[in-house]
Amino acid sequence: MCLRDWFVDLTPVGQALLAGLFTWSVTCLGAAGVFLLRDINRRLLDSMLGFSGGVMLAASCWSLLGPAIEISQQGTLPAWLPHTIGFLIGGGSLWIMDKTLPHLHLGMPIEQAEGPKTSWSRTVLLVSAITLHNIPEGLAVGVAFGGVIAGVPSASVNAAMVLALGIGIQNFPEGVAVALPLRAEGMSRRKSFWYGQLSAIVEPPAAVLGAAAVIYVAPILPYALSFAAGAMVYVVVEELIPESHREGNVDLATFSLLIGFAVMMGLDVGLG
């Protein structure tokens, strides 16, 4: 039996766990760059952030909202309603977390930390910011695998695997973007790597939670898929795009976002 057949035979929760571990491991790989480099060029960092944003936007459209709309059309409610509600709740939930969880965006002075005032160190605040937007990524992977139970063409194991691959691809520069700035601030390589990979450790449990939720409460599936999409779009617009533009590399970051979007779109159409 080939590896793919073995994977397909697993339960959706098992598939989601392995996919979450995969996306986390790619973050680890990116964070491991700290053992080779001390700093990262700002233009390269901004292009990575833009690329990640493009991947997340495309994943939200094709891998999450597409199946959510298709499933909504089979229900008794107006076809436009379930995924619209889920999308808005997803973005709103991230907004609430953004206001209630202390965090600090990359490159910002600690005085500009967002959320409630806290005595947390700069490092913890930085990791908190990245962890905040890894939660919807993990949920997205989980609900994609759980969504296979809906039986619609756009919610297949192949499509879920493509989503996990896309999230994994954008997690590599994410690991770099966390670990190398910490190293540049004087933290040891080992600690920089530790905090870099720690930012994505929430993805495997979030993936399992997402898959289990839609399996055992099947009617929430279109809401869950669109919830993850709304949360991811919020992260892109609120964090990744502004951060990639902050040093003036607007054109570079924008074209990188387009490339990321095209890569994820191509993966979804070609492999999903």
Short mmCIF file of N, CA, C and O in Angstrom, two decimals, residues 138-229:
data_model
loop_
_atom_site.label_atom_id
_atom_site.label_comp_id
_atom_site.label_asym_id
_atom_site.label_seq_id
_atom_site.Cartn_x
_atom_site.Cartn_y
_atom_site.Cartn_z
N GLY A 138 -4.70 26.34 11.42
CA GLY A 138 -4.93 24.98 11.89
C GLY A 138 -6.39 24.57 11.75
O GLY A 138 -6.71 23.46 11.30
N LEU A 139 -7.30 25.47 12.13
CA LEU A 139 -8.73 25.18 11.99
C LEU A 139 -9.10 24.94 10.53
O LEU A 139 -9.90 24.05 10.22
N ALA A 140 -8.52 25.74 9.64
CA ALA A 140 -8.82 25.59 8.21
C ALA A 140 -8.45 24.20 7.72
O ALA A 140 -9.22 23.55 7.00
N VAL A 141 -7.27 23.72 8.10
CA VAL A 141 -6.85 22.39 7.68
C VAL A 141 -7.79 21.33 8.26
O VAL A 141 -8.22 20.40 7.56
N GLY A 142 -8.15 21.48 9.53
CA GLY A 142 -9.02 20.50 10.17
C GLY A 142 -10.40 20.43 9.54
O GLY A 142 -10.89 19.33 9.23
N VAL A 143 -11.04 21.56 9.34
CA VAL A 143 -12.39 21.53 8.79
C VAL A 143 -12.37 21.09 7.33
O VAL A 143 -13.36 20.52 6.84
N ALA A 144 -11.26 21.31 6.63
CA ALA A 144 -11.16 20.83 5.25
C ALA A 144 -11.20 19.30 5.21
O ALA A 144 -11.88 18.72 4.36
N PHE A 145 -10.48 18.65 6.11
CA PHE A 145 -10.53 17.19 6.15
C PHE A 145 -11.86 16.69 6.68
O PHE A 145 -12.43 15.72 6.17
N GLY A 146 -12.39 17.34 7.71
CA GLY A 146 -13.70 16.95 8.22
C GLY A 146 -14.79 17.17 7.20
O GLY A 146 -15.80 16.46 7.18
N GLY A 147 -14.60 18.18 6.33
CA GLY A 147 -15.61 18.51 5.34
C GLY A 147 -15.82 17.45 4.28
O GLY A 147 -16.81 17.51 3.54
N VAL A 148 -14.93 16.48 4.19
CA VAL A 148 -15.08 15.40 3.21
C VAL A 148 -16.39 14.65 3.43
O VAL A 148 -16.97 14.11 2.49
N ILE A 149 -16.88 14.65 4.68
CA ILE A 149 -18.12 13.93 4.98
C ILE A 149 -19.32 14.52 4.25
O ILE A 149 -20.35 13.86 4.11
N ALA A 150 -19.19 15.77 3.76
CA ALA A 150 -20.32 16.40 3.07
C ALA A 150 -20.57 15.78 1.71
O ALA A 150 -21.67 15.86 1.17
N GLY A 151 -19.54 15.17 1.13
CA GLY A 151 -19.72 14.48 -0.14
C GLY A 151 -19.84 15.39 -1.35
O GLY A 151 -20.30 14.96 -2.40
N VAL A 152 -19.44 16.67 -1.22
CA VAL A 152 -19.49 17.56 -2.38
C VAL A 152 -18.14 17.52 -3.08
O VAL A 152 -17.10 17.30 -2.45
N PRO A 153 -18.14 17.72 -4.43
CA PRO A 153 -16.89 17.58 -5.18
C PRO A 153 -15.75 18.47 -4.70
O PRO A 153 -14.59 18.07 -4.73
N SER A 154 -16.08 19.68 -4.26
CA SER A 154 -15.02 20.61 -3.87
C SER A 154 -14.46 20.32 -2.48
O SER A 154 -13.47 20.92 -2.08
N ALA A 155 -15.10 19.42 -1.73
CA ALA A 155 -14.61 19.05 -0.40
C ALA A 155 -14.13 17.61 -0.45
O ALA A 155 -14.82 16.68 -0.04
N SER A 156 -12.94 17.39 -0.96
CA SER A 156 -12.39 16.05 -1.12
C SER A 156 -11.09 15.94 -0.33
O SER A 156 -10.53 16.95 0.13
N VAL A 157 -10.62 14.72 -0.17
CA VAL A 157 -9.35 14.51 0.52
C VAL A 157 -8.23 15.20 -0.26
O VAL A 157 -7.33 15.82 0.33
N ASN A 158 -8.28 15.12 -1.59
CA ASN A 158 -7.27 15.78 -2.40
C ASN A 158 -7.25 17.29 -2.14
O ASN A 158 -6.18 17.90 -1.99
N ALA A 159 -8.45 17.90 -2.10
CA ALA A 159 -8.53 19.34 -1.87
C ALA A 159 -7.99 19.70 -0.49
O ALA A 159 -7.31 20.72 -0.32
N ALA A 160 -8.30 18.87 0.51
CA ALA A 160 -7.81 19.13 1.86
C ALA A 160 -6.29 18.99 1.92
O ALA A 160 -5.61 19.77 2.60
N MET A 161 -5.75 18.00 1.20
CA MET A 161 -4.30 17.83 1.16
C MET A 161 -3.62 19.02 0.48
O MET A 161 -2.55 19.47 0.91
N VAL A 162 -4.25 19.55 -0.55
CA VAL A 162 -3.70 20.72 -1.23
C VAL A 162 -3.70 21.92 -0.29
O VAL A 162 -2.74 22.71 -0.24
N LEU A 163 -4.78 22.08 0.47
CA LEU A 163 -4.84 23.18 1.45
C LEU A 163 -3.71 23.04 2.47
O LEU A 163 -3.03 24.03 2.78
N ALA A 164 -3.51 21.83 2.99
CA ALA A 164 -2.44 21.61 3.96
C ALA A 164 -1.08 21.92 3.33
O ALA A 164 -0.20 22.52 3.98
N LEU A 165 -0.90 21.53 2.06
CA LEU A 165 0.35 21.83 1.37
C LEU A 165 0.55 23.33 1.23
O LEU A 165 1.65 23.85 1.47
N GLY A 166 -0.52 24.05 0.85
CA GLY A 166 -0.42 25.50 0.70
C GLY A 166 -0.10 26.19 2.01
O GLY A 166 0.75 27.09 2.07
N ILE A 167 -0.78 25.77 3.09
CA ILE A 167 -0.49 26.35 4.41
C ILE A 167 0.95 26.05 4.81
O ILE A 167 1.65 26.89 5.37
N GLY A 168 1.38 24.82 4.51
CA GLY A 168 2.77 24.46 4.81
C GLY A 168 3.77 25.32 4.07
O GLY A 168 4.76 25.79 4.64
N ILE A 169 3.51 25.58 2.78
CA ILE A 169 4.41 26.40 1.97
C ILE A 169 4.56 27.79 2.57
O ILE A 169 5.66 28.33 2.69
N GLN A 170 3.42 28.38 2.99
CA GLN A 170 3.52 29.74 3.53
C GLN A 170 4.02 29.75 4.98
O GLN A 170 4.39 30.79 5.49
N ASN A 171 4.04 28.58 5.63
CA ASN A 171 4.58 28.51 6.99
C ASN A 171 6.10 28.57 7.00
O ASN A 171 6.70 28.94 8.01
N PHE A 172 6.74 28.20 5.89
CA PHE A 172 8.21 28.26 5.85
C PHE A 172 8.71 29.68 6.04
O PHE A 172 9.52 29.95 6.94
N PRO A 173 8.27 30.63 5.19
CA PRO A 173 8.72 32.01 5.43
C PRO A 173 8.24 32.56 6.76
O PRO A 173 8.89 33.44 7.35
N GLU A 174 7.13 32.05 7.26
CA GLU A 174 6.63 32.49 8.56
C GLU A 174 7.62 32.12 9.67
O GLU A 174 7.90 32.92 10.57
N GLY A 175 8.15 30.89 9.61
CA GLY A 175 9.15 30.48 10.59
C GLY A 175 10.40 31.33 10.52
O GLY A 175 10.97 31.72 11.54
N VAL A 176 10.82 31.64 9.28
CA VAL A 176 11.97 32.52 9.08
C VAL A 176 11.69 33.90 9.67
O VAL A 176 12.53 34.50 10.36
N ALA A 177 10.47 34.41 9.41
CA ALA A 177 10.11 35.77 9.80
C ALA A 177 10.03 35.95 11.31
O ALA A 177 10.13 37.07 11.80
N VAL A 178 9.85 34.85 12.04
CA VAL A 178 9.83 34.95 13.50
C VAL A 178 11.22 34.75 14.08
O VAL A 178 11.69 35.54 14.92
N ALA A 179 11.93 33.72 13.63
CA ALA A 179 13.19 33.33 14.27
C ALA A 179 14.33 34.32 13.99
O ALA A 179 15.07 34.70 14.92
N LEU A 180 14.48 34.76 12.74
CA LEU A 180 15.63 35.60 12.42
C LEU A 180 15.57 36.99 13.07
O LEU A 180 16.60 37.49 13.54
N PRO A 181 14.40 37.64 13.12
CA PRO A 181 14.38 38.92 13.86
C PRO A 181 14.74 38.75 15.34
O PRO A 181 15.37 39.64 15.93
N LEU A 182 14.35 37.64 15.94
CA LEU A 182 14.72 37.39 17.33
C LEU A 182 16.23 37.24 17.47
O LEU A 182 16.85 37.74 18.40
N ARG A 183 16.82 36.54 16.51
CA ARG A 183 18.28 36.37 16.51
C ARG A 183 18.98 37.70 16.32
O ARG A 183 19.99 38.00 16.98
N ALA A 184 18.42 38.55 15.44
CA ALA A 184 19.02 39.86 15.18
C ALA A 184 18.97 40.75 16.42
O ALA A 184 19.82 41.65 16.58
N GLU A 185 18.02 40.50 17.29
CA GLU A 185 17.90 41.28 18.52
C GLU A 185 18.82 40.77 19.63
O GLU A 185 18.81 41.29 20.74
N GLY A 186 19.60 39.72 19.33
CA GLY A 186 20.59 39.24 20.30
C GLY A 186 20.25 37.95 20.98
O GLY A 186 21.05 37.44 21.80
N MET A 187 19.10 37.34 20.67
CA MET A 187 18.74 36.07 21.29
C MET A 187 19.61 34.96 20.71
O MET A 187 20.05 35.03 19.56
N SER A 188 19.88 33.94 21.48
CA SER A 188 20.69 32.81 21.00
C SER A 188 19.97 32.10 19.86
O SER A 188 18.75 32.18 19.72
N ARG A 189 20.76 31.39 19.05
CA ARG A 189 20.17 30.65 17.93
C ARG A 189 19.15 29.62 18.41
O ARG A 189 18.09 29.44 17.82
N ARG A 190 19.51 28.91 19.48
CA ARG A 190 18.62 27.86 19.98
C ARG A 190 17.29 28.44 20.46
O ARG A 190 16.22 27.91 20.15
N LYS A 191 17.35 29.53 21.20
CA LYS A 191 16.11 30.14 21.68
C LYS A 191 15.31 30.75 20.54
O LYS A 191 14.07 30.68 20.52
N SER A 192 16.00 31.33 19.56
CA SER A 192 15.30 31.91 18.41
C SER A 192 14.55 30.82 17.65
O SER A 192 13.40 31.01 17.23
N PHE A 193 15.20 29.67 17.48
CA PHE A 193 14.53 28.55 16.81
C PHE A 193 13.35 28.07 17.63
O PHE A 193 12.27 27.80 17.10
N TRP A 194 13.54 27.96 18.94
CA TRP A 194 12.48 27.46 19.82
C TRP A 194 11.23 28.33 19.71
O TRP A 194 10.12 27.82 19.51
N TYR A 195 11.41 29.63 19.79
CA TYR A 195 10.26 30.53 19.73
C TYR A 195 9.68 30.58 18.32
O TYR A 195 8.47 30.78 18.14
N GLY A 196 10.54 30.40 17.30
CA GLY A 196 10.05 30.40 15.93
C GLY A 196 9.11 29.25 15.65
O GLY A 196 8.03 29.42 15.07
N GLN A 197 9.49 28.05 16.08
CA GLN A 197 8.62 26.90 15.85
C GLN A 197 7.43 26.89 16.80
O GLN A 197 6.36 26.37 16.47
N LEU A 198 7.60 27.49 17.98
CA LEU A 198 6.53 27.50 18.97
C LEU A 198 5.30 28.24 18.46
O LEU A 198 4.17 27.93 18.85
N SER A 199 5.51 29.20 17.57
CA SER A 199 4.39 29.99 17.07
C SER A 199 3.38 29.14 16.31
O SER A 199 2.21 29.52 16.19
N ALA A 200 3.80 27.99 15.76
CA ALA A 200 2.90 27.15 14.97
C ALA A 200 2.48 25.88 15.70
O ALA A 200 1.79 25.05 15.12
N ILE A 201 2.85 25.74 16.97
CA ILE A 201 2.53 24.51 17.69
C ILE A 201 1.02 24.37 17.90
O ILE A 201 0.52 23.28 18.18
N VAL A 202 0.29 25.48 17.75
CA VAL A 202 -1.17 25.42 17.93
C VAL A 202 -1.86 24.77 16.73
O VAL A 202 -3.03 24.40 16.81
N GLU A 203 -1.17 24.63 15.61
CA GLU A 203 -1.83 24.16 14.40
C GLU A 203 -2.31 22.71 14.49
O GLU A 203 -3.45 22.42 14.10
N PRO A 204 -1.50 21.74 14.97
CA PRO A 204 -2.03 20.37 15.06
C PRO A 204 -3.27 20.25 15.95
O PRO A 204 -4.28 19.66 15.50
N PRO A 205 -3.28 20.78 17.20
CA PRO A 205 -4.51 20.66 17.99
C PRO A 205 -5.68 21.42 17.38
O PRO A 205 -6.84 20.97 17.47
N ALA A 206 -5.42 22.57 16.76
CA ALA A 206 -6.52 23.31 16.11
C ALA A 206 -7.09 22.51 14.94
O ALA A 206 -8.30 22.51 14.71
N ALA A 207 -6.22 21.81 14.20
CA ALA A 207 -6.69 20.98 13.09
C ALA A 207 -7.56 19.83 13.59
O ALA A 207 -8.62 19.54 13.01
N VAL A 208 -7.13 19.19 14.65
CA VAL A 208 -7.93 18.09 15.22
C VAL A 208 -9.28 18.61 15.71
O VAL A 208 -10.33 17.99 15.47
N LEU A 209 -9.27 19.75 16.38
CA LEU A 209 -10.51 20.34 16.88
C LEU A 209 -11.46 20.66 15.74
O LEU A 209 -12.66 20.39 15.81
N GLY A 210 -10.93 21.25 14.67
CA GLY A 210 -11.77 21.60 13.53
C GLY A 210 -12.38 20.38 12.87
O GLY A 210 -13.57 20.37 12.54
N ALA A 211 -11.58 19.32 12.67
CA ALA A 211 -12.09 18.11 12.03
C ALA A 211 -13.14 17.44 12.90
O ALA A 211 -14.21 17.03 12.42
N ALA A 212 -12.85 17.32 14.20
CA ALA A 212 -13.80 16.66 15.11
C ALA A 212 -15.11 17.43 15.19
O ALA A 212 -16.20 16.82 15.22
N ALA A 213 -15.04 18.75 15.20
CA ALA A 213 -16.25 19.57 15.33
C ALA A 213 -17.20 19.34 14.17
O ALA A 213 -18.41 19.13 14.38
N VAL A 214 -16.67 19.34 12.94
CA VAL A 214 -17.58 19.22 11.80
C VAL A 214 -18.03 17.78 11.57
O VAL A 214 -19.07 17.55 10.95
N ILE A 215 -17.28 16.82 12.08
CA ILE A 215 -17.71 15.43 11.96
C ILE A 215 -18.87 15.13 12.90
O ILE A 215 -19.88 14.52 12.53
N TYR A 216 -18.74 15.59 14.14
CA TYR A 216 -19.74 15.26 15.14
C TYR A 216 -20.90 16.24 15.16
O TYR A 216 -21.95 15.94 15.75
N VAL A 217 -20.72 17.40 14.55
CA VAL A 217 -21.83 18.35 14.43
C VAL A 217 -21.87 18.77 12.96
O VAL A 217 -21.58 19.91 12.61
N ALA A 218 -22.26 17.86 12.09
CA ALA A 218 -22.20 18.04 10.65
C ALA A 218 -22.89 19.31 10.14
O ALA A 218 -22.39 19.95 9.20
N PRO A 219 -24.04 19.73 10.72
CA PRO A 219 -24.71 20.93 10.18
C PRO A 219 -23.87 22.21 10.25
O PRO A 219 -24.17 23.18 9.56
N ILE A 220 -22.83 22.23 11.10
CA ILE A 220 -22.04 23.47 11.21
C ILE A 220 -20.97 23.56 10.12
O ILE A 220 -20.25 24.56 10.06
N LEU A 221 -20.88 22.56 9.24
CA LEU A 221 -19.78 22.50 8.28
C LEU A 221 -19.65 23.76 7.43
O LEU A 221 -18.55 24.34 7.35
N PRO A 222 -20.70 24.25 6.77
CA PRO A 222 -20.51 25.47 5.96
C PRO A 222 -20.10 26.66 6.81
O PRO A 222 -19.34 27.53 6.36
N TYR A 223 -20.60 26.72 8.04
CA TYR A 223 -20.22 27.81 8.94
C TYR A 223 -18.75 27.69 9.34
O TYR A 223 -18.04 28.70 9.41
N ALA A 224 -18.31 26.45 9.62
CA ALA A 224 -16.93 26.23 10.05
C ALA A 224 -15.94 26.55 8.93
O ALA A 224 -14.90 27.18 9.16
N LEU A 225 -16.25 26.11 7.71
CA LEU A 225 -15.37 26.39 6.58
C LEU A 225 -15.23 27.90 6.34
O LEU A 225 -14.13 28.42 6.17
N SER A 226 -16.37 28.58 6.33
CA SER A 226 -16.34 30.02 6.09
C SER A 226 -15.80 30.79 7.29
O SER A 226 -15.20 31.86 7.13
N PHE A 227 -15.97 30.25 8.50
CA PHE A 227 -15.37 30.85 9.70
C PHE A 227 -13.86 30.90 9.55
O PHE A 227 -13.22 31.94 9.79
N ALA A 228 -13.26 29.77 9.15
CA ALA A 228 -11.81 29.72 8.97
C ALA A 228 -11.38 30.70 7.88
O ALA A 228 -10.33 31.36 8.00
N ALA A 229 -12.17 30.80 6.81
CA ALA A 229 -11.84 31.73 5.72
C ALA A 229 -11.86 33.17 6.22
O ALA A 229 -10.96 33.95 5.93
#
